[in-house]
Coordinates of C-alpha atoms in Angstrom, one line a residue:
M939 CA -172.4 53.6 -77.4
D940 CA -170.5 55.1 -75.1
R941 CA -169.4 58.9 -75.4
R942 CA -166.6 59.0 -72.8
S943 CA -164.2 61.7 -73.3
F944 CA -161.4 60.7 -75.3
M945 CA -159.5 63.7 -76.5
S946 CA -157.4 62.8 -79.5
S947 CA -156.5 65.0 -82.5
A948 CA -159.1 67.1 -82.5
G949 CA -158.2 68.3 -78.9
A950 CA -154.7 69.1 -80.3
L951 CA -156.3 70.8 -82.8
A952 CA -157.7 72.9 -80.5
L953 CA -155.0 73.4 -78.1
S954 CA -152.7 74.7 -81.3
A955 CA -154.6 77.9 -81.8
T956 CA -154.4 78.6 -78.5
L957 CA -149.6 78.1 -79.0
P958 CA -147.5 80.3 -80.6
G959 CA -146.2 77.8 -83.6
T960 CA -142.8 78.0 -81.7
A961 CA -144.3 77.3 -78.4
L962 CA -146.4 74.1 -79.3
A963 CA -143.7 72.3 -81.0
Q964 CA -141.4 73.4 -78.1
T965 CA -144.2 71.7 -75.6
A966 CA -145.3 69.0 -77.3
G967 CA -141.6 68.1 -78.2
A968 CA -140.6 68.0 -74.7
A969 CA -144.0 66.0 -73.4
D970 CA -144.2 63.4 -76.1
A971 CA -140.6 62.7 -76.0
R972 CA -141.7 61.9 -72.2
L973 CA -144.0 59.6 -73.2
K974 CA -142.3 57.6 -75.6
T975 CA -139.4 57.0 -73.6
L976 CA -142.4 55.9 -70.3
L977 CA -144.1 53.3 -73.5
D978 CA -141.1 51.8 -74.7
K979 CA -140.1 51.3 -70.8
I980 CA -143.4 49.9 -70.1
F981 CA -143.4 47.5 -73.5
Y982 CA -140.0 46.1 -72.9
A983 CA -140.6 45.2 -69.0
R984 CA -143.6 43.9 -70.4
I985 CA -141.5 41.7 -72.6
D986 CA -139.3 40.6 -70.0
D987 CA -142.1 39.7 -67.7
S988 CA -143.5 37.7 -70.7
P989 CA -140.7 35.5 -73.1
E990 CA -143.7 33.9 -74.8
Q991 CA -144.2 37.2 -76.1
A992 CA -140.6 37.7 -76.5
T993 CA -140.2 34.7 -78.7
R994 CA -143.3 35.9 -80.8
L995 CA -142.5 39.0 -81.3
G996 CA -138.5 37.8 -82.3
L997 CA -137.4 39.9 -79.7
D998 CA -136.1 36.9 -77.0
T999 CA -131.9 37.1 -78.9
G1000 CA -129.1 38.8 -77.4
E1001 CA -129.7 40.5 -74.0
R1002 CA -132.9 38.3 -73.8
A1003 CA -132.1 35.5 -75.2
V1004 CA -132.6 34.4 -71.5
L1005 CA -136.5 34.3 -72.1
R1006 CA -136.1 31.7 -74.9
S1007 CA -135.3 29.4 -72.1
R1008 CA -139.0 30.6 -70.6
L1009 CA -142.5 30.4 -70.0
D1010 CA -144.9 32.8 -69.0
D1011 CA -145.8 32.6 -65.1
E1012 CA -149.1 31.5 -64.2
S1013 CA -148.5 32.0 -60.7
A1014 CA -150.3 33.5 -58.5
A1015 CA -147.3 35.4 -57.7
G1016 CA -146.8 36.2 -61.5
R1017 CA -150.6 37.4 -61.9
A1018 CA -149.9 40.0 -58.9
R1019 CA -146.7 40.8 -60.1
R1020 CA -148.4 41.9 -63.4
A1021 CA -151.4 43.7 -61.6
A1022 CA -149.6 45.6 -59.5
R1023 CA -147.0 46.1 -62.6
A1024 CA -150.4 47.6 -64.2
K1025 CA -151.1 50.1 -61.1
S1026 CA -147.3 51.7 -61.1
E1027 CA -147.8 51.8 -64.8
L1028 CA -150.9 54.1 -64.9
A1029 CA -149.6 56.2 -62.9
A1030 CA -146.9 56.8 -64.4
I1031 CA -149.2 57.5 -67.7
K1032 CA -151.4 60.1 -65.3
A1033 CA -148.3 61.9 -64.4
I1034 CA -148.1 63.2 -68.2
D1035 CA -150.1 66.3 -68.6
R1036 CA -151.8 65.3 -71.9
S1037 CA -152.7 68.8 -73.3
K1038 CA -148.5 69.5 -74.0
L1039 CA -148.6 66.2 -76.1
G1040 CA -148.8 66.4 -80.0
S1041 CA -151.6 65.1 -82.0
A1042 CA -150.1 61.5 -82.4
A1043 CA -148.5 61.5 -78.7
A1044 CA -152.1 62.2 -77.6
V1045 CA -153.7 59.4 -79.6
D1046 CA -151.3 57.0 -77.5
Y1047 CA -151.8 58.2 -74.8
D1048 CA -155.3 57.7 -74.7
V1049 CA -155.1 53.7 -76.1
V1050 CA -152.6 53.1 -73.1
R1051 CA -154.3 54.1 -70.5
Y1052 CA -158.0 53.3 -71.9
Q1053 CA -156.3 49.9 -71.5
L1054 CA -154.9 49.8 -68.7
E1055 CA -158.0 51.2 -66.5
R1056 CA -160.1 48.9 -68.1
D1057 CA -157.7 45.8 -67.7
I1058 CA -157.1 47.4 -63.4
G1059 CA -160.6 48.1 -63.0
A1060 CA -161.9 44.2 -63.7
T1061 CA -159.1 42.6 -62.3
D1062 CA -159.9 44.4 -59.1
R1063 CA -163.5 43.8 -59.3
F1064 CA -163.1 40.4 -60.8
Q1065 CA -160.9 38.0 -58.1
Y1066 CA -161.4 34.8 -60.6
G1067 CA -160.6 33.4 -64.1
Q1068 CA -158.7 36.2 -66.7
S1069 CA -159.5 40.0 -66.2
A1070 CA -156.2 41.3 -68.4
G1071 CA -157.2 41.9 -72.4
R1072 CA -160.1 39.6 -72.8
L1073 CA -162.3 38.5 -69.3
A1074 CA -162.9 34.6 -69.2
P1075 CA -163.9 33.1 -66.2
Y1076 CA -162.6 29.6 -66.1
V1077 CA -158.8 29.0 -65.8
L1078 CA -159.4 25.8 -67.7
S1079 CA -161.5 25.1 -70.9
Q1080 CA -160.9 23.9 -74.7
L1081 CA -160.0 27.0 -75.3
T1082 CA -157.7 28.6 -72.4
G1083 CA -154.9 26.7 -70.2
A1084 CA -151.3 25.8 -70.6
Y1085 CA -152.2 22.6 -71.3
R1086 CA -153.6 23.5 -74.7
D1087 CA -151.4 26.6 -75.6
V1088 CA -147.7 25.4 -74.0
P1089 CA -147.7 22.6 -76.5
D1090 CA -148.7 24.5 -79.6
F1091 CA -146.5 27.4 -79.1
L1092 CA -143.8 25.7 -79.0
D1093 CA -144.7 24.0 -82.0
S1094 CA -145.2 26.9 -84.1
Q1095 CA -143.2 29.2 -82.3
H1096 CA -139.8 28.1 -81.1
R1097 CA -137.2 27.8 -83.3
V1098 CA -134.8 25.9 -83.6
A1099 CA -130.9 26.3 -85.5
N1100 CA -128.3 25.9 -83.4
Q1101 CA -127.4 23.4 -79.5
A1102 CA -128.6 26.7 -77.6
D1103 CA -132.1 26.8 -79.5
A1104 CA -133.0 23.0 -77.8
E1105 CA -131.6 23.7 -74.8
A1106 CA -133.7 26.4 -74.3
Y1107 CA -136.8 23.9 -76.1
L1108 CA -135.9 21.3 -73.4
A1109 CA -135.7 23.9 -70.4
R1110 CA -139.5 25.0 -71.7
V1111 CA -140.9 22.0 -71.9
T1112 CA -140.0 21.1 -68.1
A1113 CA -141.4 24.7 -67.3
L1114 CA -144.6 23.4 -68.7
A1115 CA -145.3 21.0 -65.9
K1116 CA -145.3 24.0 -63.4
S1117 CA -147.0 25.8 -65.4
I1118 CA -149.7 23.7 -66.1
D1119 CA -149.5 22.7 -62.0
D1120 CA -149.9 26.6 -61.3
N1121 CA -153.1 26.2 -63.8
T1122 CA -154.9 23.5 -61.5
T1123 CA -153.7 25.5 -58.2
Q1124 CA -156.0 28.4 -59.6
Q1125 CA -158.7 27.1 -60.7
R1126 CA -159.3 24.3 -57.8
E1127 CA -159.1 28.2 -55.9
D1128 CA -161.7 29.2 -58.1
A1129 CA -163.8 26.7 -58.2
A1130 CA -163.9 27.1 -54.3
K1131 CA -165.5 30.6 -55.7
G1132 CA -168.1 28.7 -57.7
V1133 CA -166.2 29.2 -60.7
F1134 CA -166.2 26.3 -63.4
A1135 CA -167.2 25.7 -66.6
P1136 CA -170.4 24.1 -67.4
D1137 CA -170.6 20.3 -68.0
Y1138 CA -170.9 20.2 -71.9
I1139 CA -167.1 22.6 -71.9
L1140 CA -165.3 19.8 -69.3
D1141 CA -166.3 17.0 -71.4
T1142 CA -164.2 18.9 -74.5
T1143 CA -161.3 19.6 -72.0
L1144 CA -161.4 16.7 -70.7
K1145 CA -161.1 15.5 -74.0
L1146 CA -158.5 17.7 -75.2
L1147 CA -156.5 16.9 -71.8
S1148 CA -156.6 13.2 -73.3
S1149 CA -155.5 13.5 -76.7
L1150 CA -152.6 14.8 -74.9
R1151 CA -151.5 12.3 -72.3
D1152 CA -152.7 9.7 -73.5
Q1153 CA -149.9 8.8 -75.6
P1154 CA -146.4 7.7 -75.7
A1155 CA -144.4 10.5 -74.9
A1156 CA -142.3 10.0 -78.0
Q1157 CA -146.2 10.9 -79.7
T1158 CA -146.8 14.2 -78.1
V1159 CA -145.9 17.6 -80.5
L1160 CA -143.9 18.3 -77.6
V1161 CA -141.4 15.5 -79.1
S1162 CA -142.0 15.0 -82.1
S1163 CA -141.7 18.1 -83.5
F1164 CA -139.1 18.6 -81.3
A1165 CA -137.4 15.9 -83.0
G1166 CA -138.4 17.4 -86.5
K1167 CA -137.0 20.4 -85.4
L1168 CA -134.0 19.2 -84.4
K1169 CA -133.0 17.3 -88.5
G1170 CA -133.8 20.5 -89.7
A1171 CA -130.7 22.1 -88.0
S1172 CA -129.0 18.8 -88.3
L1173 CA -128.7 18.6 -84.6
P1174 CA -127.9 15.1 -82.1
A1175 CA -131.4 13.2 -82.4
D1176 CA -130.7 12.0 -78.9
L1177 CA -132.1 15.7 -77.3
A1178 CA -135.1 14.5 -78.2
A1179 CA -135.0 11.5 -75.9
K1180 CA -134.1 14.1 -73.6
A1181 CA -138.0 16.0 -73.7
E1182 CA -139.4 12.4 -73.9
D1183 CA -137.9 11.9 -70.6
I1184 CA -139.3 15.1 -68.9
V1185 CA -142.9 14.8 -70.6
A1186 CA -143.0 11.2 -69.3
K1187 CA -141.8 12.1 -65.7
Q1188 CA -143.0 15.9 -65.4
V1189 CA -145.1 17.2 -68.3
F1190 CA -147.1 13.7 -68.0
P1191 CA -147.9 13.6 -63.5
A1192 CA -148.7 17.1 -64.2
L1193 CA -151.2 16.4 -67.0
D1194 CA -152.3 13.9 -64.5
R1195 CA -153.4 16.4 -61.4
Q1196 CA -155.0 18.9 -63.7
R1197 CA -157.6 16.0 -65.5
A1198 CA -158.2 15.1 -62.0
L1199 CA -159.0 18.1 -61.2
V1200 CA -161.8 18.8 -64.1
T1201 CA -163.0 14.8 -63.4
E1202 CA -163.9 15.9 -59.8
L1203 CA -165.6 19.0 -61.4
R1204 CA -167.4 17.6 -64.3
A1205 CA -168.9 15.6 -61.4
K1206 CA -170.2 18.7 -59.8
A1207 CA -170.8 20.8 -62.7
T1208 CA -173.8 22.4 -63.7
H1209 CA -175.3 22.1 -67.5
D1210 CA -175.9 26.2 -67.7
A1211 CA -174.4 28.5 -70.3
G1212 CA -174.1 31.5 -69.4
C1213 CA -171.8 33.2 -67.1
W1214 CA -175.0 35.5 -65.7
R1215 CA -174.6 32.1 -62.6
L1216 CA -170.9 33.4 -61.4
P1217 CA -170.0 35.5 -58.7
D1218 CA -170.5 38.7 -59.7
G1219 CA -172.2 37.4 -63.3
D1220 CA -174.8 40.2 -64.9
A1221 CA -171.4 42.8 -63.8
Y1222 CA -168.8 39.7 -65.1
Y1223 CA -170.4 40.2 -68.4
A1224 CA -170.9 43.8 -69.0
A1225 CA -167.3 44.2 -67.9
A1226 CA -166.8 40.8 -70.7
A1227 CA -168.3 42.5 -73.5
E1228 CA -167.0 46.4 -72.7
A1229 CA -164.0 44.6 -73.3
A1230 CA -164.6 43.2 -76.7
T1231 CA -166.3 45.6 -78.1
T1232 CA -164.5 48.8 -77.0
T1233 CA -168.3 50.3 -75.9
K1234 CA -171.2 50.5 -74.0
L1235 CA -174.7 48.8 -74.6
S1236 CA -176.2 46.6 -72.4
G1237 CA -176.6 42.9 -73.4
D1238 CA -180.8 44.1 -73.9
E1239 CA -179.4 46.4 -76.4
I1240 CA -176.6 43.6 -77.7
H1241 CA -179.7 41.5 -78.4
K1242 CA -182.0 44.1 -79.8
L1243 CA -178.9 45.5 -82.7
G1244 CA -178.3 41.4 -83.3
L1245 CA -182.1 40.7 -84.0
E1246 CA -182.4 44.0 -86.0
Q1247 CA -179.4 42.8 -87.8
V1248 CA -180.4 39.1 -88.4
A1249 CA -183.5 39.8 -90.3
E1250 CA -182.2 42.6 -92.3
I1251 CA -178.8 40.0 -93.4
S1252 CA -181.6 36.9 -94.2
S1253 CA -183.8 39.5 -96.7
Q1254 CA -180.4 39.9 -98.7
I1255 CA -179.7 36.4 -98.8
D1256 CA -183.0 35.3 -99.4
A1257 CA -183.3 37.5 -103.3
I1258 CA -179.9 36.1 -104.0
L1259 CA -180.8 32.3 -102.8
K1260 CA -184.0 32.6 -105.1
T1261 CA -182.1 33.7 -108.4
Q1262 CA -180.5 30.5 -108.0
G1263 CA -183.9 28.2 -107.9
M1264 CA -184.3 27.5 -104.1
S1265 CA -186.5 29.0 -102.7
Q1266 CA -188.6 27.0 -100.5
G1267 CA -188.0 27.0 -96.8
T1268 CA -186.2 29.4 -94.3
V1269 CA -183.2 30.8 -95.7
G1270 CA -181.5 29.1 -93.2
E1271 CA -183.2 26.0 -94.8
R1272 CA -182.1 27.1 -97.7
M1273 CA -178.1 27.5 -96.5
V1274 CA -178.2 23.8 -95.1
E1275 CA -179.5 22.3 -97.9
L1276 CA -176.0 24.3 -100.4
N1277 CA -173.6 22.7 -97.5
K1278 CA -174.9 19.5 -98.1
R1279 CA -174.6 19.9 -102.0
P1280 CA -171.9 17.9 -103.3
D1281 CA -170.4 20.7 -105.9
Q1282 CA -169.7 23.0 -102.1
L1283 CA -168.2 20.3 -100.4
F1284 CA -163.9 18.8 -100.3
A1285 CA -163.6 15.3 -99.6
N1286 CA -163.3 14.6 -95.9
T1287 CA -159.5 13.5 -96.0
D1288 CA -156.0 14.5 -96.4
E1289 CA -156.0 15.3 -100.1
G1290 CA -159.8 16.6 -100.0
R1291 CA -157.4 19.1 -97.4
G1292 CA -155.2 20.0 -99.2
Q1293 CA -156.7 21.4 -101.9
L1294 CA -158.8 23.0 -99.7
L1295 CA -155.8 24.8 -98.3
D1296 CA -154.7 25.1 -102.1
L1297 CA -158.0 27.9 -103.1
L1298 CA -157.4 29.4 -100.0
N1299 CA -153.8 30.4 -101.5
T1300 CA -155.5 31.1 -104.6
Q1301 CA -158.1 33.4 -102.8
I1302 CA -155.4 35.3 -101.0
K1303 CA -152.9 35.6 -103.7
A1304 CA -156.0 36.9 -106.0
M1305 CA -156.6 39.4 -103.4
Y1306 CA -153.0 40.7 -102.8
A1307 CA -153.2 41.8 -106.1
R1308 CA -156.5 43.9 -105.9
L1309 CA -154.7 45.5 -102.6
P1310 CA -153.2 48.9 -104.2
E1311 CA -156.8 49.7 -105.5
A1312 CA -157.6 50.4 -101.6
F1313 CA -154.9 50.5 -99.6
S1314 CA -151.4 53.1 -100.1
T1315 CA -148.9 50.8 -97.9
L1316 CA -149.1 47.0 -97.0
P1317 CA -147.5 44.4 -95.6
K1318 CA -143.8 43.2 -96.2
A1319 CA -144.1 40.3 -94.3
P1320 CA -146.5 37.5 -96.3
V1321 CA -149.3 35.5 -94.9
E1322 CA -149.8 31.6 -95.7
V1323 CA -152.6 28.7 -94.5
R1324 CA -152.1 26.4 -92.1
R1325 CA -154.4 23.6 -90.9
V1326 CA -155.0 23.9 -87.2
P1327 CA -152.7 21.0 -86.0
P1328 CA -155.7 18.0 -85.5
T1329 CA -154.0 17.7 -81.5
I1330 CA -156.2 21.3 -80.7
Q1331 CA -158.5 21.0 -83.5
A1332 CA -161.8 19.4 -81.1
G1333 CA -161.7 22.5 -79.4
A1334 CA -160.0 25.5 -81.3
P1335 CA -162.2 28.2 -83.4
G1336 CA -162.9 27.8 -87.4
G1337 CA -160.0 30.2 -88.4
Y1338 CA -157.5 32.7 -86.4
Y1339 CA -154.6 35.3 -87.5
Q1340 CA -151.1 34.4 -86.0
N1341 CA -148.6 37.4 -87.1
A1342 CA -145.3 37.1 -87.6
P1343 CA -142.2 37.8 -86.1
L1344 CA -140.9 41.5 -86.2
D1345 CA -137.6 39.6 -87.3
G1346 CA -139.4 38.1 -90.7
S1347 CA -137.9 34.6 -89.6
R1348 CA -140.8 33.2 -91.0
P1349 CA -144.8 34.3 -92.5
A1350 CA -148.0 35.0 -90.6
I1351 CA -150.2 31.8 -90.3
Y1352 CA -154.0 32.0 -91.2
F1353 CA -155.0 28.8 -89.5
I1354 CA -158.2 27.3 -90.6
N1355 CA -160.0 24.5 -88.3
L1356 CA -160.6 21.3 -90.8
R1357 CA -161.6 18.7 -88.4
D1358 CA -164.5 18.5 -90.7
T1359 CA -164.6 19.4 -94.1
F1360 CA -168.1 19.9 -94.6
D1361 CA -167.9 23.1 -92.2
R1362 CA -165.8 24.3 -94.7
P1363 CA -168.3 24.4 -98.0
K1364 CA -166.4 26.4 -100.8
F1365 CA -169.3 28.8 -100.9
G1366 CA -167.4 30.2 -98.4
L1367 CA -164.2 30.0 -98.1
A1368 CA -163.1 33.4 -100.1
T1369 CA -165.0 35.9 -97.3
L1370 CA -163.2 33.6 -94.8
S1371 CA -159.8 34.0 -96.6
H1372 CA -160.8 37.9 -96.7
H1373 CA -161.4 38.5 -92.6
E1374 CA -158.5 35.8 -91.4
A1375 CA -155.9 37.5 -94.3
V1376 CA -156.4 40.2 -96.5
P1377 CA -157.1 42.2 -96.0
G1378 CA -158.2 41.6 -93.1
H1379 CA -156.2 40.5 -89.9
H1380 CA -152.8 40.3 -92.2
L1381 CA -153.1 44.2 -92.9
Q1382 CA -154.4 45.8 -90.0
V1383 CA -152.1 43.7 -87.8
T1384 CA -149.0 43.9 -89.8
L1385 CA -149.4 47.4 -91.0
A1386 CA -149.4 48.6 -87.3
L1387 CA -146.3 46.1 -86.5
E1388 CA -144.7 47.4 -88.9
S1389 CA -144.6 50.6 -88.3
A1390 CA -142.2 53.6 -87.0
E1391 CA -144.7 55.8 -86.8
I1392 CA -146.2 54.5 -83.7
P1393 CA -144.5 53.3 -79.5
L1394 CA -143.5 49.5 -79.8
I1395 CA -145.8 48.9 -77.2
R1396 CA -149.4 50.2 -79.6
R1397 CA -147.6 48.2 -82.7
R1398 CA -148.7 44.6 -81.3
G1399 CA -151.8 46.7 -80.0
F1400 CA -155.0 44.5 -79.4
F1401 CA -158.4 45.6 -79.1
S1402 CA -161.5 42.9 -80.7
G1403 CA -163.9 45.5 -81.6
Y1404 CA -161.7 48.0 -83.6
S1405 CA -159.2 44.1 -85.0
E1406 CA -162.3 42.3 -85.8
G1407 CA -164.8 44.9 -86.6
W1408 CA -161.8 45.7 -89.6
A1409 CA -162.0 42.1 -90.7
L1410 CA -165.6 42.1 -90.9
Y1411 CA -165.6 45.1 -92.7
S1412 CA -163.0 43.7 -95.3
E1413 CA -165.3 40.9 -96.0
Q1414 CA -167.2 43.8 -97.0
L1415 CA -164.9 45.9 -99.1
A1416 CA -163.8 42.3 -101.2
D1417 CA -167.1 42.9 -102.0
E1418 CA -167.3 46.2 -103.0
M1419 CA -163.9 45.4 -104.8
G1420 CA -166.0 42.8 -107.6
M1421 CA -164.8 39.5 -105.7
Y1422 CA -167.5 37.6 -106.2
E1423 CA -168.7 39.5 -109.6
G1424 CA -170.0 36.3 -111.1
A1425 CA -170.2 34.1 -108.6
P1426 CA -173.6 34.6 -106.4
L1427 CA -172.9 31.4 -104.4
G1428 CA -170.0 33.3 -103.1
R1429 CA -171.7 36.3 -102.3
V1430 CA -174.1 34.5 -99.9
G1431 CA -171.1 33.1 -98.9
Y1432 CA -170.3 36.3 -97.7
L1433 CA -173.6 37.5 -96.6
Q1434 CA -173.7 34.3 -94.8
S1435 CA -170.9 35.6 -92.6
L1436 CA -172.6 38.8 -92.0
L1437 CA -175.3 37.0 -91.0
F1438 CA -173.6 34.8 -89.0
R1439 CA -172.1 38.0 -86.5
A1440 CA -175.3 39.1 -86.5
T1441 CA -176.7 36.0 -85.1
R1442 CA -173.9 35.9 -82.2
L1443 CA -174.9 39.1 -80.8
V1444 CA -178.3 37.3 -80.5
V1445 CA -177.0 34.1 -78.8
D1446 CA -173.9 35.0 -76.9
S1447 CA -176.6 38.2 -75.4
G1448 CA -179.4 34.8 -74.9
M1449 CA -177.2 32.9 -72.8
H1450 CA -174.9 35.7 -70.9
V1451 CA -177.7 37.8 -69.8
K1452 CA -181.6 36.2 -71.2
R1453 CA -180.3 32.4 -69.6
W1454 CA -180.9 30.3 -72.6
S1455 CA -179.6 27.1 -72.2
R1456 CA -176.8 25.8 -75.1
E1457 CA -179.6 24.3 -77.2
K1458 CA -181.4 26.8 -77.4
A1459 CA -178.3 28.5 -78.9
T1460 CA -176.9 26.2 -80.8
D1461 CA -181.1 25.5 -82.1
Y1462 CA -180.5 29.3 -82.6
L1463 CA -177.4 29.4 -84.7
I1464 CA -178.6 27.0 -87.0
A1465 CA -182.0 27.9 -88.1
T1466 CA -180.7 31.4 -88.9
T1467 CA -177.8 31.0 -90.4
G1468 CA -178.2 27.1 -91.8
I1469 CA -174.1 26.5 -90.7
A1470 CA -173.2 23.0 -90.5
R1471 CA -173.9 21.9 -86.4
G1472 CA -170.8 20.6 -85.9
R1473 CA -169.1 23.9 -86.3
S1474 CA -172.4 26.2 -84.6
Q1475 CA -171.7 23.7 -81.7
G1476 CA -168.3 24.7 -81.3
E1477 CA -168.6 28.2 -82.1
I1478 CA -171.6 29.0 -78.9
D1479 CA -169.2 26.7 -76.7
R1480 CA -166.2 29.4 -77.9
Y1481 CA -168.6 32.0 -76.5
T1482 CA -170.0 30.5 -73.2
V1483 CA -166.7 30.8 -72.5
W1484 CA -165.6 33.8 -74.4
P1485 CA -168.4 35.8 -72.9
G1486 CA -169.1 39.4 -74.9
Q1487 CA -166.4 38.3 -77.3
A1488 CA -168.4 36.9 -80.1
C1489 CA -169.9 40.8 -80.3
S1490 CA -167.2 42.3 -80.8
Y1491 CA -167.4 41.8 -84.4
K1492 CA -170.8 43.1 -85.9
I1493 CA -170.6 46.0 -83.1
G1494 CA -166.9 46.9 -84.9
H1495 CA -168.3 45.8 -88.4
T1496 CA -171.3 48.7 -87.8
V1497 CA -168.8 51.3 -86.7
W1498 CA -165.9 51.0 -88.9
N1499 CA -168.7 50.9 -91.9
R1500 CA -170.8 53.7 -89.8
L1501 CA -167.9 56.5 -90.1
R1502 CA -166.9 55.3 -93.5
E1503 CA -170.1 56.5 -94.9
E1504 CA -169.6 59.9 -92.3
T1505 CA -166.1 60.7 -94.0
K1506 CA -167.8 60.4 -98.0
A1507 CA -170.7 62.3 -96.7
K1508 CA -168.7 65.0 -95.5
Q1509 CA -165.5 64.9 -98.2
G1510 CA -168.0 64.3 -101.3
A1511 CA -166.0 64.0 -104.0
N1512 CA -162.7 64.5 -102.8
F1513 CA -163.4 61.4 -100.5
D1514 CA -160.4 59.1 -101.3
L1515 CA -160.7 55.1 -99.4
K1516 CA -156.6 55.0 -99.6
H1517 CA -157.0 58.1 -97.5
F1518 CA -159.6 56.4 -95.2
H1519 CA -157.9 53.4 -94.7
D1520 CA -154.5 54.7 -93.8
V1521 CA -156.0 56.0 -90.4
L1522 CA -154.4 51.0 -89.5
L1523 CA -151.4 53.1 -89.8
L1524 CA -152.1 54.6 -86.6
G1525 CA -152.6 51.1 -84.8
A1526 CA -155.0 49.4 -82.5
M1527 CA -157.2 51.1 -80.7
P1528 CA -160.6 51.3 -78.6
L1529 CA -163.6 53.0 -80.9
T1530 CA -164.2 55.1 -79.3
V1531 CA -160.6 56.6 -79.9
L1532 CA -160.9 55.5 -83.7
E1533 CA -164.5 57.9 -83.7
Q1534 CA -162.5 60.5 -82.3
I1535 CA -159.6 59.6 -84.7
V1536 CA -161.6 59.8 -88.1
R1537 CA -163.6 62.8 -87.5
S1538 CA -160.7 64.8 -86.8
R1539 CA -159.1 63.3 -89.8
A1540 CA -161.7 64.0 -91.8

């Protein structure tokens, strides 16, 4: 674990022992106000440069209404502008004397500085792909690119309530053509450096490009969704014809140019899965894993940790399966058989998918009713389950969370991929709901977003090790709260989820450090977890294009769990689970900072 010195509350407490109370309050007050002003300035500058984020947060109104007609700038100039701004932001942060900050402001300082330093370091070193936030080496893949992100964004995020909203939608459809071309240009430049996705990733990318391109413009989600929104707002239906014309004359040609490039790259692509083959590839994986986990663990350490946890969790599943009369074969083989049982499957039809979604909503309601037992503060925004749009389901993750905007105009959404219901057996669904909705992502993300005690820049902050670790810890918490009492197969589903995340440590480091093939990684995942091949293959392909990200779940879970046990040991009979969970109100942070905060609060 990385033990770099992130001074947090403990540092402020030490300072308080050396200064008179009034002097400390005055010093901290002035410095805190200066930092808050700076952080708000940084936040709104970023919002002004990210129209899509402005819409997601409901901030594209008033003086920022113009942002509603724009998309994020994907050009080289846009990337350069963001990189220069990050360096300017870091210089401004460093100009503030941290020793004069109060405890809460010191946390804000540490978190923002950590993220800026990591992003700047990665961007300066790796001149390809994306380096800010998550390290993603390929501009175009089944998970990256405006061609897949923007249509979904416009469908799920862009509201149409009046004529101005409709005109803004049309402007964004027009802007999509440029975003696609900007991606194509960057991918061509990266390809000249030897950076483009493996053959199997490009095959899926071509499939997704074709699913958008090879249909009449009027049938694309860009137009059909718009037509539905116009009808809902009682606006002229002929505006949809304008969208159709833009798609046919501008978006489709841009897609054709992009598909031609991907086809060209596919002819030259290798089958190697790992980023070790990229320029400075070993260092890239190390940086990607650190960015995702906010810890310093080598690929070999990640691999070893995964193998140890796979063995431990498998033994727990084995014991439960034996009580259910399933004792023959490996744990993975028995899980495969469990997955095949008719009583564990929904029909792979629209009716079956509807029944599955109904069950998820029932599970969320049941967990919501139990939340006051473990949490003193609950989110105001509701959460609902929706199916991943079929247009992107071939390349989308199995499930993901989308927060509600600040203005409360729509609920938070937990998306589940239902391309094949065989991939989602009944025994594992409750655990997925606990992870993606409550008490997982919805509680953690929304409590921070709704907090008035932390700066805006941190309310929407994201650190994968913290957030995904919390979501996995939430699965454990649901088990501890008795959500699987009388349902041993439900508990098997929970343990399979833990096993799945431990297996990710093995296969992710296996591909990117130990040079495992796609096939070896897929076979290991199936053999170990019993997860259906279709879903397992999609997972391995995800790890191919998002190196290190999959490691954040189990490493983050390990840290959250260890900190809770440390706190319990220290406080004994005075331990209060609700108080421990109140740390969520401080917002997402690197795990190294979380360690400092929790230990200072114990």
